[in-house]
XYZ file of N, CA and C in Angstrom:
819
model
N 105.990 80.003 76.068
C 106.791 81.179 75.720
C 106.012 82.435 76.029
N 106.619 83.375 76.767
C 105.958 84.632 77.083
C 105.960 85.540 75.872
N 104.845 86.205 75.632
C 104.759 87.166 74.544
C 104.249 88.471 75.108
N 104.626 89.564 74.454
C 104.156 90.870 74.910
C 102.638 90.927 74.805
N 102.023 91.533 75.805
C 100.567 91.645 75.833
C 100.166 92.941 75.151
N 99.325 92.835 74.148
C 98.841 94.007 73.429
C 97.595 94.527 74.135
N 97.704 95.730 74.717
C 96.588 96.274 75.494
C 95.338 96.445 74.643
N 95.513 96.625 73.313
C 94.354 96.850 72.454
C 93.490 95.604 72.338
N 94.045 94.446 72.644
C 93.289 93.202 72.518
C 92.701 92.742 73.842
N 92.951 93.487 74.923
C 92.449 93.079 76.232
C 90.954 93.364 76.340
N 90.278 92.703 77.289
C 88.832 92.908 77.434
C 88.505 94.336 77.856
N 87.242 94.690 77.724
C 86.773 95.966 78.245
C 87.009 96.022 79.750
N 87.076 97.250 80.325
C 87.345 97.374 81.761
C 86.439 96.533 82.638
N 85.189 96.367 82.243
C 84.258 95.582 83.059
C 84.599 94.102 83.055
N 85.492 93.665 82.182
C 85.831 92.249 82.069
C 87.263 91.965 82.529
N 87.875 92.891 83.234
C 89.249 92.715 83.670
C 89.277 92.145 85.082
N 89.655 90.881 85.172
C 89.638 90.166 86.435
C 90.973 89.462 86.644
N 91.191 89.051 87.885
C 92.226 88.076 88.213
C 91.469 86.816 88.605
N 91.746 85.735 87.912
C 90.844 84.589 87.999
C 91.611 83.272 88.078
N 91.095 82.353 88.863
C 91.558 80.960 88.873
C 90.516 80.126 88.151
N 90.975 79.331 87.174
C 90.071 78.516 86.377
C 90.405 77.037 86.582
N 89.592 76.372 87.378
C 89.743 74.936 87.633
C 91.196 74.595 87.994
N 91.719 75.309 88.978
C 93.133 75.175 89.361
C 93.338 73.969 90.276
N 94.311 73.144 89.918
C 94.798 72.055 90.754
C 96.289 72.292 90.987
N 96.746 71.984 92.182
C 98.174 72.098 92.488
C 98.582 70.875 93.291
N 99.523 70.102 92.738
C 99.994 68.885 93.388
C 101.494 68.993 93.649
N 101.910 68.514 94.813
C 103.327 68.318 95.103
C 103.529 66.815 95.251
N 103.918 66.159 94.162
C 103.981 64.713 94.195
C 102.580 64.152 94.361
N 102.409 63.303 95.371
C 101.097 62.713 95.624
C 100.213 63.628 96.478
N 100.778 64.699 96.976
C 100.026 65.596 97.865
C 99.241 66.604 97.045
N 97.931 66.623 97.261
C 97.056 67.545 96.553
C 96.838 68.784 97.406
N 97.436 69.876 96.983
C 97.374 71.122 97.754
C 96.129 71.924 97.400
N 95.799 71.989 96.102
C 94.593 72.667 95.628
C 93.857 71.733 94.682
N 92.527 71.735 94.788
C 91.730 70.838 93.960
C 90.543 71.595 93.361
N 90.571 71.730 92.050
C 89.444 72.267 91.293
C 88.953 73.612 91.843
N 89.888 74.574 91.983
C 89.544 75.904 92.490
C 89.206 76.817 91.316
N 88.023 77.379 91.349
C 87.618 78.391 90.372
C 87.029 79.575 91.131
N 87.634 80.717 90.956
C 87.081 81.939 91.551
C 87.587 83.138 90.768
N 86.858 84.219 90.877
C 87.190 85.450 90.165
C 87.267 86.591 91.169
N 88.382 87.314 91.149
C 88.552 88.505 91.975
C 88.341 89.733 91.102
N 87.641 90.719 91.640
C 87.286 91.894 90.865
C 88.060 93.114 91.341
N 88.517 93.963 90.421
C 89.141 95.220 90.838
C 88.125 96.094 91.560
N 88.624 96.905 92.474
C 87.744 97.760 93.248
C 87.141 97.084 94.460
N 87.571 95.847 94.757
C 87.046 95.104 95.893
C 88.178 94.386 96.617
N 87.967 94.132 97.895
C 88.907 93.352 98.702
C 88.359 91.943 98.830
N 89.155 90.968 98.403
C 88.802 89.555 98.545
C 89.695 88.942 99.615
N 89.093 88.377 100.659
C 89.840 87.712 101.722
C 89.782 86.206 101.519
N 90.939 85.561 101.600
C 91.024 84.099 101.566
C 91.160 83.613 103.002
N 90.213 82.821 103.479
C 90.227 82.344 104.852
C 90.134 80.825 104.864
N 90.425 80.251 106.015
C 90.345 78.808 106.188
C 91.365 78.344 107.203
N 91.239 77.114 107.689
C 92.178 76.586 108.686
C 93.591 76.479 108.119
N 94.550 76.235 109.017
C 95.911 75.975 108.576
C 95.919 74.797 107.609
N 96.698 74.922 106.534
C 96.784 73.852 105.555
C 95.650 73.818 104.558
N 94.797 74.840 104.567
C 93.651 74.854 103.654
C 94.063 75.139 102.212
N 95.244 75.748 102.027
C 95.702 76.074 100.674
C 95.627 77.549 100.338
N 95.415 78.397 101.345
C 95.230 79.831 101.096
C 96.469 80.471 100.455
N 97.629 80.260 101.074
C 98.849 80.873 100.547
C 99.229 80.285 99.196
N 98.952 79.002 99.004
C 99.241 78.372 97.711
C 98.362 78.974 96.624
N 97.093 79.190 96.925
C 96.201 79.806 95.945
C 96.664 81.224 95.627
N 97.085 81.959 96.644
C 97.587 83.313 96.402
C 98.820 83.267 95.501
N 99.702 82.286 95.742
C 100.881 82.145 94.898
C 100.532 81.849 93.454
N 99.492 81.041 93.241
C 99.030 80.751 91.878
C 98.483 82.019 91.234
N 97.679 82.787 91.986
C 97.095 84.009 91.445
C 98.148 85.079 91.192
N 99.283 84.986 91.892
C 100.382 85.926 91.664
C 101.249 85.510 90.486
N 101.070 84.285 90.013
C 101.916 83.779 88.944
C 103.232 83.230 89.437
N 103.356 83.040 90.747
C 104.592 82.513 91.327
C 104.592 80.995 91.377
N 103.407 80.395 91.393
C 103.267 78.944 91.352
C 102.468 78.578 90.112
N 102.954 77.607 89.364
C 102.247 77.180 88.164
C 101.357 75.992 88.518
N 100.073 76.061 88.200
C 99.165 74.965 88.549
C 99.555 73.666 87.858
N 99.235 72.561 88.510
C 99.403 71.255 87.873
C 98.366 71.054 86.780
N 97.181 71.620 86.996
C 96.102 71.627 86.003
C 95.372 72.941 86.126
N 94.676 73.337 85.052
C 93.960 74.592 85.073
C 94.900 75.762 84.862
N 94.403 76.972 85.096
C 95.233 78.157 84.888
C 94.716 79.326 85.707
N 95.610 80.290 85.919
C 95.237 81.580 86.475
C 95.369 82.602 85.358
N 94.423 83.532 85.285
C 94.425 84.515 84.210
C 94.296 85.930 84.762
N 94.887 86.860 84.051
C 94.724 88.285 84.323
C 94.198 88.920 83.049
N 93.049 89.563 83.140
C 92.402 90.163 81.973
C 92.173 89.136 80.871
N 91.902 87.901 81.266
C 91.613 86.847 80.316
C 92.823 86.197 79.691
N 94.029 86.648 80.060
C 95.271 86.099 79.508
C 95.947 85.263 80.582
N 96.332 84.043 80.247
C 97.013 83.176 81.204
C 98.243 83.873 81.763
N 98.439 83.772 83.077
C 99.617 84.398 83.684
C 100.906 83.850 83.091
N 100.880 82.612 82.611
C 102.073 82.017 82.008
C 102.478 82.745 80.732
N 101.555 83.470 80.115
C 101.850 84.185 78.871
C 102.317 85.618 79.116
N 102.155 86.104 80.347
C 102.570 87.484 80.621
C 104.087 87.549 80.781
N 104.776 88.428 80.056
C 106.205 88.640 80.319
C 106.393 89.127 81.755
N 107.423 88.649 82.415
C 107.626 88.941 83.837
C 107.621 90.443 84.144
N 108.306 91.305 83.359
C 108.290 92.744 83.694
C 106.893 93.350 83.623
N 106.105 92.948 82.614
C 104.756 93.495 82.498
C 103.874 93.036 83.645
N 103.993 91.753 84.008
C 103.207 91.245 85.119
C 103.594 91.943 86.414
N 104.884 92.194 86.607
C 105.361 92.858 87.828
C 104.844 94.281 87.941
N 104.542 94.906 86.816
C 103.998 96.267 86.865
C 102.494 96.280 87.112
N 101.850 95.107 87.014
C 100.416 95.018 87.221
C 100.030 94.437 88.571
N 100.892 93.582 89.130
C 100.530 92.991 90.416
C 101.776 92.907 91.304
N 101.552 93.084 92.580
C 102.642 93.009 93.559
C 102.168 92.156 94.723
N 103.080 91.353 95.260
C 102.709 90.447 96.344
C 103.612 90.661 97.540
N 103.002 90.754 98.707
C 103.731 90.837 99.964
C 103.603 89.492 100.663
N 104.715 88.768 100.764
C 104.721 87.448 101.380
C 104.729 87.559 102.897
N 104.553 86.421 103.560
C 104.496 86.411 105.018
C 105.804 86.885 105.625
N 106.902 86.381 105.111
C 108.205 86.722 105.678
C 109.145 87.104 104.549
N 109.599 88.361 104.571
C 110.530 88.850 103.563
C 111.888 89.006 104.224
N 112.879 88.279 103.724
C 114.226 88.319 104.288
C 115.069 89.319 103.500
N 115.756 90.197 104.215
C 116.646 91.169 103.595
C 117.929 91.213 104.406
N 119.042 90.883 103.768
C 120.301 90.763 104.493
C 121.200 91.965 104.385
N 120.752 93.026 103.716
C 121.592 94.203 103.536
C 121.031 95.368 104.335
N 121.911 96.227 104.796
C 121.506 97.357 105.632
C 121.038 98.546 104.828
N 120.066 98.329 103.935
C 119.495 99.429 103.168
C 118.694 100.337 104.094
N 118.540 101.580 103.689
C 117.612 102.449 104.388
C 116.193 102.044 104.015
N 115.232 102.467 104.821
C 113.830 102.162 104.518
C 113.443 102.733 103.156
N 113.956 103.902 102.827
C 113.650 104.513 101.539
C 114.214 103.677 100.389
N 115.415 103.140 100.561
C 116.013 102.296 99.520
C 115.226 101.007 99.339
N 114.713 100.447 100.425
C 113.895 99.241 100.316
C 112.629 99.542 99.514
N 111.974 100.654 99.823
C 110.776 101.028 99.079
C 111.095 101.262 97.609
N 112.264 101.827 97.335
C 112.659 102.097 95.953
C 112.828 100.810 95.145
N 113.108 99.690 95.815
C 113.229 98.418 95.101
C 111.948 98.081 94.348
N 110.824 98.565 94.851
C 109.560 98.313 94.183
C 109.459 98.964 92.810
N 110.313 99.926 92.524
C 110.272 100.604 91.231
C 111.115 99.896 90.175
N 111.859 98.865 90.565
C 112.784 98.225 89.620
C 112.103 97.640 88.385
N 110.865 97.097 88.458
C 110.265 96.575 87.227
C 109.981 97.642 86.176
N 109.988 98.914 86.579
C 109.646 99.989 85.647
C 110.844 100.442 84.826
N 112.063 100.197 85.306
C 113.267 100.458 84.536
C 113.335 101.860 83.993
N 113.858 101.979 82.763
C 114.049 103.287 82.153
C 112.736 103.965 81.797
N 111.649 103.188 81.786
C 110.352 103.768 81.445
C 109.846 104.709 82.521
N 110.453 104.655 83.702
C 110.012 105.490 84.817
C 111.155 106.410 85.218
N 111.042 107.722 84.962
C 112.123 108.647 85.319
C 112.432 108.613 86.804
N 113.684 108.835 87.143
C 114.122 108.750 88.532
C 113.354 109.712 89.436
N 113.079 110.919 88.956
C 112.355 111.885 89.775
C 110.949 111.382 90.076
N 110.302 110.799 89.062
C 108.965 110.243 89.282
C 109.025 109.099 90.285
N 110.076 108.267 90.212
C 110.234 107.177 91.171
C 110.321 107.719 92.588
N 111.101 108.752 92.772
C 111.270 109.325 94.122
C 109.962 109.892 94.651
N 109.193 110.505 93.786
C 107.903 111.046 94.212
C 106.959 109.922 94.624
N 106.951 108.839 93.851
C 106.088 107.704 94.190
C 106.529 107.074 95.504
N 107.845 106.915 95.693
C 108.345 106.336 96.940
C 107.962 107.209 98.124
N 108.037 108.516 97.972
C 107.605 109.392 99.066
C 106.127 109.185 99.370
N 105.314 109.077 98.326
C 103.877 108.903 98.532
C 103.568 107.602 99.265
N 104.239 106.503 98.866
C 103.917 105.226 99.511
C 104.469 105.160 100.930
N 105.604 105.803 101.176
C 106.122 105.847 102.542
C 105.190 106.653 103.440
N 104.672 107.736 102.923
C 103.717 108.530 103.717
C 102.419 107.746 103.913
N 101.992 107.052 102.873
C 100.731 106.305 102.952
C 100.808 105.178 103.974
N 101.981 104.605 104.169
C 102.136 103.488 105.108
C 102.674 103.944 106.468
N 102.787 105.251 106.661
C 103.247 105.777 107.948
C 104.710 105.510 108.229
N 105.527 105.390 107.173
C 106.951 105.084 107.361
C 107.862 106.190 106.835
N 107.299 107.335 106.480
C 108.120 108.429 105.959
C 109.180 108.861 106.969
N 108.827 108.892 108.235
C 109.790 109.314 109.261
C 110.900 108.282 109.467
N 110.723 107.081 108.920
C 111.733 106.019 109.041
C 112.643 105.953 107.820
N 112.464 106.842 106.864
C 113.076 106.676 105.545
C 114.604 106.580 105.581
N 115.249 107.244 106.536
C 116.709 107.200 106.608
C 117.221 106.127 107.569
N 116.328 105.441 108.234
C 116.730 104.413 109.201
C 117.201 103.149 108.486
N 118.151 102.451 109.128
C 118.612 101.160 108.632
C 117.465 100.151 108.772
N 117.088 99.539 107.663
C 115.959 98.607 107.669
C 116.165 97.491 108.684
N 117.398 96.994 108.823
C 117.663 95.867 109.714
C 117.515 96.241 111.179
N 117.510 97.530 111.482
C 117.376 97.985 112.867
C 115.935 98.325 113.230
N 115.016 98.173 112.282
C 113.617 98.461 112.557
C 112.958 97.281 113.256
N 111.867 97.553 113.948
C 111.095 96.476 114.564
C 110.422 95.645 113.474
N 109.927 94.474 113.851
C 109.262 93.616 112.883
C 108.066 94.295 112.238
N 107.278 95.008 113.045
C 106.122 95.710 112.507
C 106.517 96.834 111.571
N 107.584 97.561 111.926
C 108.068 98.636 111.056
C 108.585 98.072 109.735
N 109.295 96.952 109.808
C 109.779 96.321 108.579
C 108.618 95.898 107.691
N 107.564 95.373 108.299
C 106.408 94.931 107.519
C 105.767 96.107 106.792
N 105.690 97.249 107.453
C 105.086 98.422 106.817
C 105.980 98.975 105.708
N 107.293 98.892 105.882
C 108.208 99.309 104.811
C 108.068 98.375 103.614
N 107.919 97.075 103.878
C 107.722 96.136 102.787
C 106.403 96.399 102.062
N 105.392 96.810 102.800
C 104.135 97.184 102.149
C 104.364 98.384 101.239
N 105.150 99.357 101.710
C 105.481 100.509 100.865
C 106.183 100.053 99.590
N 107.066 99.076 99.711
C 107.791 98.574 98.533
C 106.829 97.996 97.487
N 105.885 97.144 97.922
C 104.985 96.535 96.943
C 103.994 97.561 96.389
N 103.627 98.551 97.207
C 102.764 99.612 96.684
C 103.490 100.421 95.621
N 104.784 100.669 95.832
C 105.567 101.414 94.849
C 105.597 100.687 93.515
N 105.516 99.382 93.561
C 105.590 98.560 92.353
C 104.402 98.801 91.430
N 103.213 99.050 92.008
C 101.990 99.142 91.193
C 101.302 100.494 91.332
N 101.930 101.426 92.014
C 101.279 102.685 92.374
C 100.752 103.448 91.165
N 101.502 103.411 90.063
C 101.138 104.237 88.919
C 100.556 103.426 87.776
N 99.834 102.341 88.103
C 99.126 101.606 87.046
C 98.166 102.566 86.341
N 98.224 102.584 85.037
C 97.361 103.478 84.280
C 96.519 102.723 83.250
N 97.152 101.781 82.548
C 96.443 101.116 81.456
C 95.308 100.231 81.959
N 95.468 99.645 83.142
C 94.492 98.695 83.658
C 94.681 98.600 85.170
N 93.723 97.997 85.887
C 93.823 97.969 87.344
C 95.068 97.247 87.843
N 95.675 97.793 88.901
C 96.768 97.118 89.590
C 96.209 96.185 90.653
N 97.004 95.175 90.989
C 96.573 94.162 91.956
C 97.574 94.069 93.103
N 97.045 94.123 94.321
C 97.850 93.998 95.529
C 97.479 92.685 96.205
N 98.461 91.786 96.353
C 98.241 90.472 96.950
C 99.015 90.415 98.263
N 98.312 90.128 99.352
C 98.884 90.179 100.695
C 98.706 88.831 101.386
N 99.818 88.249 101.834
C 99.772 86.946 102.501
C 99.961 87.148 103.996
N 98.859 87.087 104.740
C 98.854 87.298 106.191
C 99.611 88.574 106.559
N 99.198 89.718 106.027
C 99.940 90.958 106.275
C 99.873 91.429 107.718
N 98.894 90.909 108.470
C 98.756 91.349 109.871
C 99.733 90.665 110.806
N 100.428 89.619 110.324
C 101.363 88.884 111.181
C 102.483 89.805 111.653
N 102.721 89.815 112.959
C 103.797 90.627 113.522
C 103.419 92.065 113.796
N 102.191 92.454 113.454
C 101.758 93.829 113.696
C 100.865 93.891 114.928
N 100.942 94.998 115.647
C 100.022 95.184 116.762
C 98.640 95.521 116.201
N 97.651 95.570 117.088
C 96.265 95.732 116.636
C 96.077 97.013 115.841
N 96.683 98.105 116.321
C 96.507 99.389 115.634
C 97.039 99.324 114.217
N 98.221 98.718 114.050
C 98.826 98.674 112.713
C 98.152 97.634 111.815
N 97.563 96.596 112.418
C 96.766 95.664 111.619
C 95.618 96.402 110.944
N 94.896 97.195 111.733
C 93.753 97.921 111.191
C 94.211 99.013 110.225
N 95.342 99.636 110.518
C 95.865 100.668 109.628
C 96.220 100.079 108.267
N 96.902 98.929 108.283
C 97.325 98.304 107.034
C 96.120 97.866 106.209
N 95.176 97.184 106.849
C 94.016 96.700 106.108
C 93.091 97.838 105.700
N 93.070 98.882 106.510
C 92.302 100.059 106.123
C 92.872 100.697 104.870
N 94.202 100.710 104.770
C 94.821 101.257 103.572
C 94.531 100.369 102.365
N 94.562 99.055 102.548
C 94.210 98.145 101.457
C 92.783 98.409 100.993
N 91.899 98.665 101.935
C 90.506 98.966 101.609
C 90.403 100.271 100.815
N 91.212 101.261 101.194
C 91.223 102.530 100.467
C 91.715 102.334 99.030
N 92.739 101.499 98.869
C 93.253 101.229 97.530
C 92.173 100.589 96.658
N 91.416 99.663 97.245
C 90.319 99.064 96.493
C 89.317 100.127 96.074
N 89.076 101.080 96.969
C 88.168 102.171 96.636
C 88.666 103.033 95.491
N 89.982 103.009 95.252
C 90.571 103.763 94.150
C 90.645 102.939 92.866
N 90.147 101.701 92.908
C 90.110 100.885 91.706
C 91.091 99.736 91.672
N 91.981 99.630 92.672
C 92.891 98.496 92.732
C 92.120 97.242 93.117
N 92.653 96.093 92.718
C 92.146 94.830 93.222
C 93.028 94.381 94.379
N 92.424 93.892 95.443
C 93.178 93.455 96.622
C 92.729 92.050 96.992
N 93.703 91.147 97.135
C 93.439 89.794 97.630
C 94.335 89.587 98.838
N 93.740 89.181 99.958
C 94.492 89.084 101.202
C 94.180 87.778 101.915
N 95.223 87.065 102.325
C 95.072 85.875 103.159
C 94.988 86.324 104.608
N 93.934 85.910 105.301
C 93.732 86.303 106.693
C 93.390 85.089 107.548
N 93.925 85.075 108.769
C 93.518 84.073 109.751
C 92.388 84.597 110.630
N 92.393 85.899 110.880
C 91.410 86.499 111.773
C 90.095 86.712 111.017
N 89.081 85.961 111.395
C 87.799 86.039 110.693
C 87.150 87.402 110.851
N 87.377 88.057 111.982
C 86.747 89.351 112.189
C 87.437 90.460 111.404
N 88.734 90.300 111.112
C 89.373 91.246 110.197
C 88.798 91.071 108.797
N 88.552 89.819 108.408
C 87.910 89.574 107.113
C 86.517 90.195 107.074
N 85.767 90.058 108.167
C 84.417 90.608 108.224
C 84.424 92.122 108.127
N 85.459 92.735 108.687
C 85.492 94.194 108.729
C 85.987 94.818 107.425
N 86.964 94.187 106.786
C 87.635 94.859 105.665
C 87.368 94.241 104.303
N 86.872 93.018 104.235
C 86.680 92.371 102.932
C 85.299 92.660 102.374
N 85.249 92.826 101.065
C 83.966 92.872 100.371
C 83.495 91.462 100.051
N 84.449 90.627 99.650
C 84.163 89.239 99.288
C 85.084 88.323 100.086
N 84.622 87.106 100.331
C 85.388 86.136 101.116
C 85.357 84.798 100.395
N 86.509 84.142 100.354
C 86.588 82.772 99.837
C 87.045 81.882 100.979
N 86.232 80.890 101.319
C 86.522 79.958 102.406
C 87.076 78.668 101.814
N 88.302 78.309 102.237
C 88.937 77.098 101.749
C 89.095 76.092 102.881
N 89.092 74.823 102.524
C 89.352 73.743 103.472
C 89.901 72.556 102.709
N 91.034 72.037 103.171
C 91.658 70.854 102.565
C 91.843 71.017 101.055
N 92.256 72.213 100.663
C 92.562 72.457 99.262
C 91.375 72.690 98.361
N 90.183 72.756 98.927
C 88.982 72.961 98.112
C 88.302 74.269 98.497
N 87.599 74.840 97.541
C 86.823 76.051 97.781
C 85.451 75.652 98.315
N 85.168 76.038 99.551
C 83.904 75.682 100.197
C 82.814 76.690 99.851
N 83.168 77.974 99.982
C 82.216 79.038 99.662
C 82.977 80.241 99.125
N 82.314 81.018 98.272
C 82.891 82.247 97.740
C 81.756 83.207 97.456
N 81.834 84.382 98.062
C 80.788 85.371 97.841
C 80.962 86.532 98.796
N 79.892 87.286 98.995
C 79.918 88.400 99.934
C 80.177 87.920 101.349
N 80.724 88.790 102.182
C 81.111 88.364 103.533
C 79.918 87.878 104.345
N 78.756 88.500 104.147
C 77.581 88.069 104.902
C 77.172 86.650 104.520
N 77.390 86.307 103.258
C 77.024 84.974 102.776
C 78.003 83.912 103.272
N 79.300 84.224 103.259
C 80.325 83.222 103.550
C 80.556 83.056 105.043
N 80.500 84.146 105.789
C 80.804 84.074 107.221
C 79.569 83.609 107.991
N 79.242 82.374 107.762
C 78.088 81.737 108.379
C 78.574 80.861 109.531
N 78.029 81.065 110.713
C 78.532 80.394 111.918
C 78.461 78.880 111.795
N 77.397 78.353 111.224
C 77.249 76.903 111.123
C 78.316 76.310 110.208
N 78.541 76.948 109.066
C 79.551 76.459 108.128
C 80.946 76.588 108.731
N 81.233 77.738 109.339
C 82.554 77.959 109.925
C 82.821 76.985 111.066
N 81.810 76.693 111.874
C 81.978 75.741 112.977
C 82.394 74.374 112.448
N 81.784 73.962 111.363
C 82.107 72.664 110.771
C 83.529 72.656 110.205
N 83.910 73.737 109.532
C 85.223 73.792 108.888
C 86.343 73.899 109.921
N 86.140 74.708 110.944
C 87.199 74.933 111.930
C 87.171 73.924 113.076
N 86.088 73.172 113.190
C 86.024 72.138 114.208
C 85.784 72.632 115.609
N 85.272 73.858 115.752
C 84.924 74.409 117.065
C 83.581 75.120 116.924
N 82.772 75.126 117.989
C 81.487 75.829 117.894
C 81.683 77.344 117.842
N 81.144 77.978 116.828
C 81.264 79.421 116.647
C 79.873 80.027 116.527
N 79.788 81.274 116.906
C 78.531 82.003 116.786
C 78.792 83.312 116.065
N 77.727 83.867 115.499
C 77.845 85.098 114.724
C 76.834 86.118 115.229
N 77.307 87.334 115.497
C 76.426 88.456 115.814
C 76.743 89.576 114.830
N 75.983 90.633 114.860
C 76.200 91.764 113.956
C 76.644 92.987 114.750
N 77.586 93.739 114.150
C 77.997 94.973 114.804
C 77.020 96.081 114.432
N 77.315 97.310 114.865
C 76.402 98.418 114.627
C 76.182 98.734 113.168
N 77.098 98.286 112.291
C 76.958 98.532 110.856
C 76.470 97.292 110.109
N 76.057 96.275 110.864
C 75.506 95.079 110.244
C 76.525 94.065 109.784
N 77.806 94.284 110.107
C 78.834 93.330 109.695
C 78.880 92.167 110.665
N 79.152 90.952 110.160
C 79.196 89.787 111.048
C 80.422 89.827 111.953
N 80.231 89.413 113.198
C 81.323 89.238 114.159
C 81.295 87.800 114.641
N 82.410 87.130 114.537
C 82.497 85.711 114.874
C 83.146 85.550 116.227
N 82.567 84.696 117.076
C 83.172 84.421 118.383
C 82.854 82.987 118.787
N 83.595 82.498 119.755
C 83.361 81.143 120.243
C 81.990 81.056 120.886
N 81.277 79.978 120.584
C 79.922 79.825 121.118
C 79.964 79.354 122.565
């Protein structure tokens, strides 16, 4: 049974995390996640990487509270996600899935406004409009605001959807907001991939927590503070990007010889050996 969360009983700011505690996820006999424990910290970008079928999107779904573990639990600020009332959880974390289907010809601005729905009467309409303008400008979609969403390109739609999820958590005040992104670079050209992840990095700098599923190891190297490497439903490594993005370990996990060099700022760059 969901109960209202009393902010006065939550941990101190230094103890506010989004965490998986010994999480298992089974679909029948199929083990999707096995004994996953990791902690994501606000103010940092955590990238989930690994081969196809490693369990990255499933773990993100568990951390979003959209999938309930078969064993273990996911917690926000030390409280099981299962105990958070849906409206309160929606005001604290927002998730952008790989493919968002929308069958109505809303304008881009109306799509972004959907992100304000969890706030209800607690958020005045004028404040909602101001927030929607801010997120549309932040994602470079303000000039698209009157366009029919269904007539936008795939990349433009993805950026409007990012504006929608940002609108959902933009005005978190009591505690850090969380942005969860499942392969957000899919369908975007190189410039917009870097723009989107750069904005996620900026949000982390403002105190938001960001967890992002990425296939591109070099995007993880460039934008993530922390990296979690998964394989066959298990957590192989979790830590700083320099620690996790190790060529020998990655070669074994991905099954191809990889090498690692450093860019001018000391960040690892992964390439085929």
